[in-house]
mmCIF file of C-alpha atoms in Angstrom:
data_model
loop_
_atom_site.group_PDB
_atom_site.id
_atom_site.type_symbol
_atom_site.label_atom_id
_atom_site.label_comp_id
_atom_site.label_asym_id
_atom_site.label_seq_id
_atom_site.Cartn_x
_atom_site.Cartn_y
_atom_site.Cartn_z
ATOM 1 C CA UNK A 119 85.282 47.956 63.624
ATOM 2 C CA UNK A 120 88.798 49.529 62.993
ATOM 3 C CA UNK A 121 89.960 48.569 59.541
ATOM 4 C CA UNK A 122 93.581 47.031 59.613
ATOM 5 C CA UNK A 123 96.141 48.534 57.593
ATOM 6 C CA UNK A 124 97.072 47.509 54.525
ATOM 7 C CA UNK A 125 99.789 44.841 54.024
ATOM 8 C CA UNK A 126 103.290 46.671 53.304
ATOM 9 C CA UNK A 127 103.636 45.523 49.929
ATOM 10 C CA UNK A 128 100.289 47.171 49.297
ATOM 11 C CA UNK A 129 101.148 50.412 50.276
ATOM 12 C CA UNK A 130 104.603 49.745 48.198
ATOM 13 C CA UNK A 131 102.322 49.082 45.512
ATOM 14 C CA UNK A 132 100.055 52.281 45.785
ATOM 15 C CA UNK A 133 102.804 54.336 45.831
ATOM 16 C CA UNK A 134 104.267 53.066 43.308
ATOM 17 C CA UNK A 135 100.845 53.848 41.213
ATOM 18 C CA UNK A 136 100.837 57.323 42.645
ATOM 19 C CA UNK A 137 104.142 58.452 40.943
ATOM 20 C CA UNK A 138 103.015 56.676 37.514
ATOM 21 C CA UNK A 139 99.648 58.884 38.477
ATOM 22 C CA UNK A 140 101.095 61.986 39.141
ATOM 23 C CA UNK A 141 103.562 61.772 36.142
ATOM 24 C CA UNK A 142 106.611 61.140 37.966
ATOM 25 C CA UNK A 143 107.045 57.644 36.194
ATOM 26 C CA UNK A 144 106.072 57.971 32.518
ATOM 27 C CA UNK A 145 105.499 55.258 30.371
ATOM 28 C CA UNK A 146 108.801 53.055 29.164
ATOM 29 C CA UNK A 147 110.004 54.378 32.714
ATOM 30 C CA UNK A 148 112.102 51.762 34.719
ATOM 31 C CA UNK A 149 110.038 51.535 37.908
ATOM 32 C CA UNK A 150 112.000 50.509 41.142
ATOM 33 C CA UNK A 151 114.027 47.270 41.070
ATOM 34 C CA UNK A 152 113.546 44.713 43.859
ATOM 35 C CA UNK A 153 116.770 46.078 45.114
ATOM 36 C CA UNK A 154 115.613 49.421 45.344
ATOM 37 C CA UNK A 155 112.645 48.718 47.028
ATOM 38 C CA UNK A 156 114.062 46.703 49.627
ATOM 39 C CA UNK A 157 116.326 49.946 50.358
ATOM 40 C CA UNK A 158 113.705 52.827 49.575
ATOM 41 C CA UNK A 159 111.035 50.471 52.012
ATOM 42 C CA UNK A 160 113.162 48.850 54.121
ATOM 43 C CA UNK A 161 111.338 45.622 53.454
ATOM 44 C CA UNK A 162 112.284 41.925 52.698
ATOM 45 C CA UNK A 163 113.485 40.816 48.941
ATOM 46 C CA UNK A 164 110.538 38.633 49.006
ATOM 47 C CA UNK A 165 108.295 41.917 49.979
ATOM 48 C CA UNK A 166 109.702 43.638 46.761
ATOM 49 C CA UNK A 167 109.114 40.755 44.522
ATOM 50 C CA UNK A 168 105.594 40.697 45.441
ATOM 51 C CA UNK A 169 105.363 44.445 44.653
ATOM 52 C CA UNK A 170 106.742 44.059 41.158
ATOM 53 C CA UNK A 171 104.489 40.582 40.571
ATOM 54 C CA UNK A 172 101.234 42.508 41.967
ATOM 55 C CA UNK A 173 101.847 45.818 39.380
ATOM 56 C CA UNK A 174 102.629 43.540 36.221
ATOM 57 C CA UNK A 175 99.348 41.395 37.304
ATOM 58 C CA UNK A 176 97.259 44.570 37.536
ATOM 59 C CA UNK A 177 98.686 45.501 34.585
ATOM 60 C CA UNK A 178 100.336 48.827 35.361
ATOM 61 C CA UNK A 179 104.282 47.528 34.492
ATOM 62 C CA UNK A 180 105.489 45.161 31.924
ATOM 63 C CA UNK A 181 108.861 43.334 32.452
ATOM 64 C CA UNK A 182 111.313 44.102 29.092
ATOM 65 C CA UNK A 183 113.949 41.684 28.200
ATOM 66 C CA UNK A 184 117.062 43.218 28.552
ATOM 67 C CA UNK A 185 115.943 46.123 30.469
ATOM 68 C CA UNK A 186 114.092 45.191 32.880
ATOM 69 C CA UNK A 187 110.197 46.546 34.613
ATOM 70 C CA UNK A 188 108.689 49.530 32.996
ATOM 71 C CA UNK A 189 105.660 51.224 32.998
ATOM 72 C CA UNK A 190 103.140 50.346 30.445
ATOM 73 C CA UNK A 191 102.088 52.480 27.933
ATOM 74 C CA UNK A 192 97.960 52.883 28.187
ATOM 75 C CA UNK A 193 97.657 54.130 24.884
ATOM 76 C CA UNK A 194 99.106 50.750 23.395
ATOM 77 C CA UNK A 195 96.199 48.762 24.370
ATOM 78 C CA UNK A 196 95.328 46.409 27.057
ATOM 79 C CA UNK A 197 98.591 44.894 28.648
ATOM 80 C CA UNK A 198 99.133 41.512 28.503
ATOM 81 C CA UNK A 199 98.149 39.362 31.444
ATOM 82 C CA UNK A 200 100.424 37.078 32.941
ATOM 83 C CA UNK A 201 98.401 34.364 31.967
ATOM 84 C CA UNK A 202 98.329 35.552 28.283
ATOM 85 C CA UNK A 203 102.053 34.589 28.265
ATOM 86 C CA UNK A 204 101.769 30.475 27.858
ATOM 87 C CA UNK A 205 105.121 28.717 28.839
ATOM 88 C CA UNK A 206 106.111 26.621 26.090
ATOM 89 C CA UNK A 207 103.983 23.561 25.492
ATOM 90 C CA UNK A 208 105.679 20.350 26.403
ATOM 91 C CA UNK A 209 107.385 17.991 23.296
ATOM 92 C CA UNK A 210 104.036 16.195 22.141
ATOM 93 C CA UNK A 211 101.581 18.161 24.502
ATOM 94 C CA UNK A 212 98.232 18.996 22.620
ATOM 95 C CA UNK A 213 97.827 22.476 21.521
ATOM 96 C CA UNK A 214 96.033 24.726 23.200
ATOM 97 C CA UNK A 215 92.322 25.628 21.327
ATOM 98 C CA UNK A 216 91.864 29.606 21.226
ATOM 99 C CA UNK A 217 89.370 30.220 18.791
ATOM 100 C CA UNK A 218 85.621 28.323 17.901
ATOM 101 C CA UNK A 219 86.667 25.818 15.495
ATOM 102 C CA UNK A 220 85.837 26.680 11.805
ATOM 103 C CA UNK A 221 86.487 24.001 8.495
ATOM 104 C CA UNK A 222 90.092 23.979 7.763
ATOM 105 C CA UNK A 223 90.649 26.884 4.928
ATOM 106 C CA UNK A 224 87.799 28.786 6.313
ATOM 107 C CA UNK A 225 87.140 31.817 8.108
ATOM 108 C CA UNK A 226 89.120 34.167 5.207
ATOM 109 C CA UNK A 227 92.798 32.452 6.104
ATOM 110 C CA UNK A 228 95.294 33.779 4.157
ATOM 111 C CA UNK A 229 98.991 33.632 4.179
ATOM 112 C CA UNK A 230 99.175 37.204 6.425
ATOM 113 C CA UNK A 231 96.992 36.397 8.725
ATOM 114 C CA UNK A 232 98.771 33.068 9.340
ATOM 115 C CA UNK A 233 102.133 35.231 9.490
ATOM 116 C CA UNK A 234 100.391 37.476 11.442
ATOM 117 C CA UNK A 235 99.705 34.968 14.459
ATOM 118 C CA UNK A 236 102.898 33.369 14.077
ATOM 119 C CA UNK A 237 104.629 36.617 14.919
ATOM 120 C CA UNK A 238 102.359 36.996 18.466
ATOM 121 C CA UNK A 239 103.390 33.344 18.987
ATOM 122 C CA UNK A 240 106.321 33.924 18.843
ATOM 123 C CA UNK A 241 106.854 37.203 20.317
ATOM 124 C CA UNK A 242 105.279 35.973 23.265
ATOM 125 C CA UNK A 243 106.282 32.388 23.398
ATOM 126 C CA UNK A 244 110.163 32.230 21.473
ATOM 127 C CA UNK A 245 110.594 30.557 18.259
ATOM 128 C CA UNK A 246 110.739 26.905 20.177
ATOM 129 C CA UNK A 247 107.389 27.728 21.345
ATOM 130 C CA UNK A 248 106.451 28.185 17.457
ATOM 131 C CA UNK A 249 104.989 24.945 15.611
ATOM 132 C CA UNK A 250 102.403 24.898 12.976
ATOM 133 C CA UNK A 251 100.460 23.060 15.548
ATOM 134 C CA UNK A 252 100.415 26.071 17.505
ATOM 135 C CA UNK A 253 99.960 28.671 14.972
ATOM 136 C CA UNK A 254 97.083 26.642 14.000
ATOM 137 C CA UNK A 255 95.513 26.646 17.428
ATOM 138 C CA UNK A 256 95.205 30.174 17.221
ATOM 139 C CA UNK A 257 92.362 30.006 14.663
ATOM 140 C CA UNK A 258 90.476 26.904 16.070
ATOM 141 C CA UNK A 259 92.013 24.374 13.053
ATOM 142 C CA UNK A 260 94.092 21.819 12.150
ATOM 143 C CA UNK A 261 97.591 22.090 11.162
ATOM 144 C CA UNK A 262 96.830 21.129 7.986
ATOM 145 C CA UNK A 263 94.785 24.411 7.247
ATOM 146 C CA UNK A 264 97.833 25.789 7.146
ATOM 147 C CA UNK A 265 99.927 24.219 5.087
ATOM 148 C CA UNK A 266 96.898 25.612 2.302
ATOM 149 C CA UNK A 267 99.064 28.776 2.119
ATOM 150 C CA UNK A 268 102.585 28.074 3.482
ATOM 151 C CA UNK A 269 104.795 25.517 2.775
ATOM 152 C CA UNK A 270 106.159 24.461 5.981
ATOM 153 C CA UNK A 271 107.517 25.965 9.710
ATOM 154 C CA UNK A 272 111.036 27.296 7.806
ATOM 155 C CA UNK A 273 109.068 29.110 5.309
ATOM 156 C CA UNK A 274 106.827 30.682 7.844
ATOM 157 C CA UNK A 275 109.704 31.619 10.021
ATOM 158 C CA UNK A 276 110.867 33.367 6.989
ATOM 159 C CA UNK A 277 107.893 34.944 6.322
ATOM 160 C CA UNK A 278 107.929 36.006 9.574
ATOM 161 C CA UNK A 279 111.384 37.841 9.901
ATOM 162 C CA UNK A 280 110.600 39.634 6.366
ATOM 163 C CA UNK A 281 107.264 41.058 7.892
ATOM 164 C CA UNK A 282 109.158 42.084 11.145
ATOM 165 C CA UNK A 283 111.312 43.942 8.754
ATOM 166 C CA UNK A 284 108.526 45.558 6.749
ATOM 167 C CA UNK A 285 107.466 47.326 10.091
ATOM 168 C CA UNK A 286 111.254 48.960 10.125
ATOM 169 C CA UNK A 287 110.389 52.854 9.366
ATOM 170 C CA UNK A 288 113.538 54.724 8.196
ATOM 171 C CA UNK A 289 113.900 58.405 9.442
ATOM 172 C CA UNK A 290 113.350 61.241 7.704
ATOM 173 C CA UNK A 291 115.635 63.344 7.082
ATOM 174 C CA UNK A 292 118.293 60.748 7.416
ATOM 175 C CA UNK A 293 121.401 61.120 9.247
ATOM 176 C CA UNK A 294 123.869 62.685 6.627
ATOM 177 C CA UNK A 295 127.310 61.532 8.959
ATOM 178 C CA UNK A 296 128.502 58.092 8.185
ATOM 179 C CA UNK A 297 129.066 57.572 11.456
ATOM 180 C CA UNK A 298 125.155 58.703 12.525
ATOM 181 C CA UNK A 299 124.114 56.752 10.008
ATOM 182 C CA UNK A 300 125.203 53.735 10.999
ATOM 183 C CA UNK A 301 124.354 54.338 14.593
ATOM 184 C CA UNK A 302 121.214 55.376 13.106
ATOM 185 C CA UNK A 303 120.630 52.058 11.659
ATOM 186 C CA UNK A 304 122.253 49.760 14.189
ATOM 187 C CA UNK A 305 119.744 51.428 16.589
ATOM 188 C CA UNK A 306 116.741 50.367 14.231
ATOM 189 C CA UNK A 307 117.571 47.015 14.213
ATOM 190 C CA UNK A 308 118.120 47.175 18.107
ATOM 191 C CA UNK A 309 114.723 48.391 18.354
ATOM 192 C CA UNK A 310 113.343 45.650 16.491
ATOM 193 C CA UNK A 311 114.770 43.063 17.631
ATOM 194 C CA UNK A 312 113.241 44.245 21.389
ATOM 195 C CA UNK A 313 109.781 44.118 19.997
ATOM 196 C CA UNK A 314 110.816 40.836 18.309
ATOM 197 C CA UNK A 315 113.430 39.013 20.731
ATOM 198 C CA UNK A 316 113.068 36.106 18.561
ATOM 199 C CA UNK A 317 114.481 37.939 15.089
ATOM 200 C CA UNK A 318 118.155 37.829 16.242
ATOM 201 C CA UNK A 319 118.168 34.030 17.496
ATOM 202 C CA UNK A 320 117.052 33.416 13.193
ATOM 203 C CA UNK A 321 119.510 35.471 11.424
ATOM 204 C CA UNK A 322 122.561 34.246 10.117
ATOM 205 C CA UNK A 323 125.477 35.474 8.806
ATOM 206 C CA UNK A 324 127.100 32.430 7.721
ATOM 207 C CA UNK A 325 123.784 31.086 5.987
ATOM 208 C CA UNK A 326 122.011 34.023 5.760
ATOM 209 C CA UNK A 327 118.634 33.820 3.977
ATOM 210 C CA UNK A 328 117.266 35.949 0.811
ATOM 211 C CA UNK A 329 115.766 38.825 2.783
ATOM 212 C CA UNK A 330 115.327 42.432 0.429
ATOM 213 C CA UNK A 331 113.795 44.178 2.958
ATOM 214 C CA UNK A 332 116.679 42.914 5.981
ATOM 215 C CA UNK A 333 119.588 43.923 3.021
ATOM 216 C CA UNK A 334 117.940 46.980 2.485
ATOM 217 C CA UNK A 335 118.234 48.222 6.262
ATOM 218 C CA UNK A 336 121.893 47.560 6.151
ATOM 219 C CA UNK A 337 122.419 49.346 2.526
ATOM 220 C CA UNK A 338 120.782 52.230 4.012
ATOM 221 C CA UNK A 339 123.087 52.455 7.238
ATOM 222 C CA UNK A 340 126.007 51.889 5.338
ATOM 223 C CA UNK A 341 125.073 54.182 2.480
ATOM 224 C CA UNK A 342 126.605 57.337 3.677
ATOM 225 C CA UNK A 343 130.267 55.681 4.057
ATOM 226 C CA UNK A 344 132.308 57.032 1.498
ATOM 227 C CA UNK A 345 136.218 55.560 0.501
ATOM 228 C CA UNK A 346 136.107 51.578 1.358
ATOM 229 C CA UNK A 347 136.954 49.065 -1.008
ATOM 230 C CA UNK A 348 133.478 47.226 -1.242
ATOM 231 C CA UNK A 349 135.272 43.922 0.622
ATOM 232 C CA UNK A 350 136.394 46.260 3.240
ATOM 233 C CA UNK A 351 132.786 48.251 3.046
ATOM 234 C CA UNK A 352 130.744 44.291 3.438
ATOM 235 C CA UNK A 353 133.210 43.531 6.724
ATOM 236 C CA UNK A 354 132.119 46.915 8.862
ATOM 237 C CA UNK A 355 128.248 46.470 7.628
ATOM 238 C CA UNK A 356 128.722 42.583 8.682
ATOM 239 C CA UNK A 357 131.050 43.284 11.606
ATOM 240 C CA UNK A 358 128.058 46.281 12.649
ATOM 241 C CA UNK A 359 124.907 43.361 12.879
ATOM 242 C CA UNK A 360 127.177 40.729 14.034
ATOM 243 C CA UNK A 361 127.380 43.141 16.980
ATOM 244 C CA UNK A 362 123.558 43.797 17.345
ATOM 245 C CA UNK A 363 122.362 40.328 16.704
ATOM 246 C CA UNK A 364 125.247 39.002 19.296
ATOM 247 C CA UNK A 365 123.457 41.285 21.655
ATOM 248 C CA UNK A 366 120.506 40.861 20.942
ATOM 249 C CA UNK A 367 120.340 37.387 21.407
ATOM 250 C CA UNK A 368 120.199 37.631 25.182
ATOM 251 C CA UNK A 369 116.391 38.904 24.313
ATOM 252 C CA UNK A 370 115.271 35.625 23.688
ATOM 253 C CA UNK A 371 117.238 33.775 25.886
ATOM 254 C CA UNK A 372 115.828 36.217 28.733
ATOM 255 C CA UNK A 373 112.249 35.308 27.514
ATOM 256 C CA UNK A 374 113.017 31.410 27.271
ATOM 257 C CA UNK A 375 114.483 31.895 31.009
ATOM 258 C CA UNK A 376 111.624 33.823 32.412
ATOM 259 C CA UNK A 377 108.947 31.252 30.780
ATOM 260 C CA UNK A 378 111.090 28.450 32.485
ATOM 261 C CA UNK A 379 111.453 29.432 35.933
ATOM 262 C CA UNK A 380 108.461 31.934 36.161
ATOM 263 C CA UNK A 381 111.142 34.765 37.266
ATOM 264 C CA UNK A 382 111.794 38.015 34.972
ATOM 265 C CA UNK A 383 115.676 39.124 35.195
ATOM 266 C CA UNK A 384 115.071 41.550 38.273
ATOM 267 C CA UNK A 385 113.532 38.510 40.306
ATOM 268 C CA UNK A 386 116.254 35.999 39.179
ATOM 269 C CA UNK A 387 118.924 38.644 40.109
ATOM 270 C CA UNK A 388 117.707 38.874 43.394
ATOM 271 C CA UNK A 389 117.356 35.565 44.349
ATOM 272 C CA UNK A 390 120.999 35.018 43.476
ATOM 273 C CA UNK A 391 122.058 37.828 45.551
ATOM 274 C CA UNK A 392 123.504 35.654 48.463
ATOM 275 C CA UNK A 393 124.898 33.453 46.344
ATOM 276 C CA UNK A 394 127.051 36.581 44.648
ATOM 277 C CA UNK A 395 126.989 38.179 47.724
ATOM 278 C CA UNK A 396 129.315 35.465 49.293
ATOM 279 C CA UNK A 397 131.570 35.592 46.228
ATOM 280 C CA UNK A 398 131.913 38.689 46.045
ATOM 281 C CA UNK A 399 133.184 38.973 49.631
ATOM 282 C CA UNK A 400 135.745 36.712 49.391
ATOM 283 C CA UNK A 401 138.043 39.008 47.960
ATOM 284 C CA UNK A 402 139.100 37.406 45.241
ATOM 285 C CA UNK A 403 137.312 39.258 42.721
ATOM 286 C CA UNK A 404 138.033 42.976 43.123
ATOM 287 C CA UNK A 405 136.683 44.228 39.493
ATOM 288 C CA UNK A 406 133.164 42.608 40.380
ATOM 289 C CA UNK A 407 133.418 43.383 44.444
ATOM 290 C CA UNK A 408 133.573 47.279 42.970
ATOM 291 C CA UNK A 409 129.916 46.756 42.143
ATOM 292 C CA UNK A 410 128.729 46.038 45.581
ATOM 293 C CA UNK A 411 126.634 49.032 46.787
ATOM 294 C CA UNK A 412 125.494 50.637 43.308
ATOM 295 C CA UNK A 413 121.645 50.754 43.020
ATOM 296 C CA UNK A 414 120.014 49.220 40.454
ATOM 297 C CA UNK A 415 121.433 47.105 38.049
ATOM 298 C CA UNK A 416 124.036 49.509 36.188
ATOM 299 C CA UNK A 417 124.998 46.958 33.591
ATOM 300 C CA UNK A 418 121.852 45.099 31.295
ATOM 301 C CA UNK A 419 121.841 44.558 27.864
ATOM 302 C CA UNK A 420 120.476 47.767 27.159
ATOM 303 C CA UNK A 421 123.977 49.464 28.604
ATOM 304 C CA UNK A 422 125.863 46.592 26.994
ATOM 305 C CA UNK A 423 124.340 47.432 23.502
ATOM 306 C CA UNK A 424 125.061 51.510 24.187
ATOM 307 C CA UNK A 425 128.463 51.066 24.904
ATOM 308 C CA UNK A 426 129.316 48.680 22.345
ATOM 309 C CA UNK A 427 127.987 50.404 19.578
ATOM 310 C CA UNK A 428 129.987 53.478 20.803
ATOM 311 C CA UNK A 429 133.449 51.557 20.993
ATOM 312 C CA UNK A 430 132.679 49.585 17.961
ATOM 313 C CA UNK A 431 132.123 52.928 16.142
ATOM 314 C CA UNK A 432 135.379 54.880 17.334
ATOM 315 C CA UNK A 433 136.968 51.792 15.316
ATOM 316 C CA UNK A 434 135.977 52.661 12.168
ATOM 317 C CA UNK A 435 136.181 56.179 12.663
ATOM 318 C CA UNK A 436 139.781 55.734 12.911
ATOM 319 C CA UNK A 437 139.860 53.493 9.466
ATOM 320 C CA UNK A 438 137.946 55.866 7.631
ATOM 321 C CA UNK A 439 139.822 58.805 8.555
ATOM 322 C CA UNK A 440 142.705 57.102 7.423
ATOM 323 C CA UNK A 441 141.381 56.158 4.091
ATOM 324 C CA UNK A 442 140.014 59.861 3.771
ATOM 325 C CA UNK A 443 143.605 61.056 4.597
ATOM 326 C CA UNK A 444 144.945 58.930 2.147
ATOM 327 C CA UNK A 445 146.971 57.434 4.840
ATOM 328 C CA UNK A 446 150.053 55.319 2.832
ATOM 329 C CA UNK A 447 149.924 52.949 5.803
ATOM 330 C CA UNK A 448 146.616 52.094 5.755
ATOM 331 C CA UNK A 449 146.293 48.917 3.444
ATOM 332 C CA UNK A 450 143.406 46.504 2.525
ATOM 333 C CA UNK A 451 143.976 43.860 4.544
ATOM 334 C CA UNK A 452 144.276 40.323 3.118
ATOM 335 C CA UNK A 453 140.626 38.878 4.595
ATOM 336 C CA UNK A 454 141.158 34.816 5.947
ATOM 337 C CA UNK A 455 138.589 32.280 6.722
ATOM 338 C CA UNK A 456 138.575 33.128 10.317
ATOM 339 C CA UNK A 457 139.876 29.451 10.931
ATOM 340 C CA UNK A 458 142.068 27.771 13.207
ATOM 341 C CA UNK A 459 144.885 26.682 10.998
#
């Protein structure tokens, strides 16, 4: 009997393997967007959807937040199944049971290995995902194991951001420009808050918490800026990770969203397409109509973050070359509450 042919998105699909085979798509690659596929293909949005849902299920892409599908790196492991992604548990829903059950205090817990599985929680689930009920659940015991070695879900969450930012390794040589430096760092935090989209949503700069290893990071990136009043010094370092957290914090939302609706960015982008499509043909919105026709999706926080922290940098470029110049009209400027009067 003569075999049918294999569905379209199947064939989509095998290609799609054979460049990631043949070393055209190399891991961290962005792999077609739905968009792209539907052009490349000349199939249905629903088609390319599939396509993208079939390679994260087999494993061979993982969806990024903020960037979007890329190819998975085989040397970091197994990737994480779909199903290894739990949405988070309803308000008062039991937790789920992972682990043979053990006495409470058992087993060797200790206060990192409780950190430890809060972190994968979390990274995978978002901090409202995170409970002590939860972390608990991940060693077969009782909350109340827990509370053995920490004293309650703030002071875990703590714990938690202060390991995240043990894992930060500084280059070496550092950057010996000011400016490089602080790219330098701003880039290390940006990088750390992608492998932990739930580190941005904590941090605070109006109630910030006692974090060494966080205030170290930004004493390093600031550390080659030479000339600044240290008021003047505090507002660029502050002004710097107000930028990347701001950013950032589209990480987690993007992970909340996708657990929610069961749609990564690329799939929630295209099924909005007629909805912007119709907008943008109405003419009234000419800076947003000159998008129409660009593949892929030029703009993500990824570009938003690159071109931020370039603009944000030319800033203070200009104030310390003033300051260096001894400019007489550059002045320390009187610092406010930031208030409406």
């Amino acid at each position: 009997m003569e075999q049918s042919a294999p569905p379209p998105y199947r064939r989509i699909v095998e290609e799609i393997r054979r460049r990631i085979d043949a070393g055209e798509l190399a891991p961290d690659d962005r792999v077609p967007s739905t968009r792209r596929i539907t052009r490349e293909w000349g199939v249905a949005m629903a088609t390319a959807t599939k396509v993208l849902t079939t390679l994260r299920q087999e494993g061979v892409v993982r969806a990024v937040p903020g960037v979007g599908t890329v190819v998975s790196d085989p040397q970091a492991g197994q990737p994480e199944q779909p199903q290894t992604r739990a949405r988070k548990p309803a308000r008062g829903a039991p937790a789920p049971e992972r682990a043979p059950r053990e006495p409470d205090g058992g087993g060797g817990l200790n206060r990192d290995r409780i950190v430890s599985a809060a972190v994968k929680v979390a990274d995978a689930e978002g901090l409202r995902g995170l409970s002590m009920r939860r972390v608990a659940a991940e060693f077969g015991m009782s909350s109340m194991a827990l509370y053995r070695h920490v004293a309650n879900k703030d002071e875990l969450v703590l714990l938690m951001a202060d390991a995240a930012f043990a894992d930060v390794t500084l280059p070496d040589p550092a950057p010996d420009g000011w400016r490089e430096r602080m790219e330098a760092g701003a880039r290390l935090q940006w990088e750390l808050y992608q492998r932990h989209p739930w580190l941005a949503q904590y941090l605070s700069l109006t109630r910030p918490q006692p974090m060494p290893r966080a205030m170290a990071l930004v004493e390093w990136t600031m550390a080659r800026v030479e000339g600044m009043d240290p008021v003047t010094l505090i507002h660029m370092a502050l002004t710097l990770l107000g930028f990347v957290l701001s950013t950032a914090a589209g990480l987690e939302d993007d992970l909340e969203a996708e657990q929610e609706t069961g749609m990564d960015q690329e799939q929630w982008m295209a099924a909005m397409d007629p909805v912007f499509e119709g907008i943008l043909t109405s003419g009234s919105y000419p800076m947003y109509a000159g998008m129409a026709g660009i593949d892929d999706d030029p703009v993500n926080l990824g570009t938003l973050f690159d071109f931020g922290l370039e603009r944000l940098l030319d800033g203070m470029e200009v104030l310390v070359e003033r300051r260096a110049g001894g400019d007489a009209t550059v002045r320390t400027p009187r610092y406010g509450t930031g208030r409406t009067p």
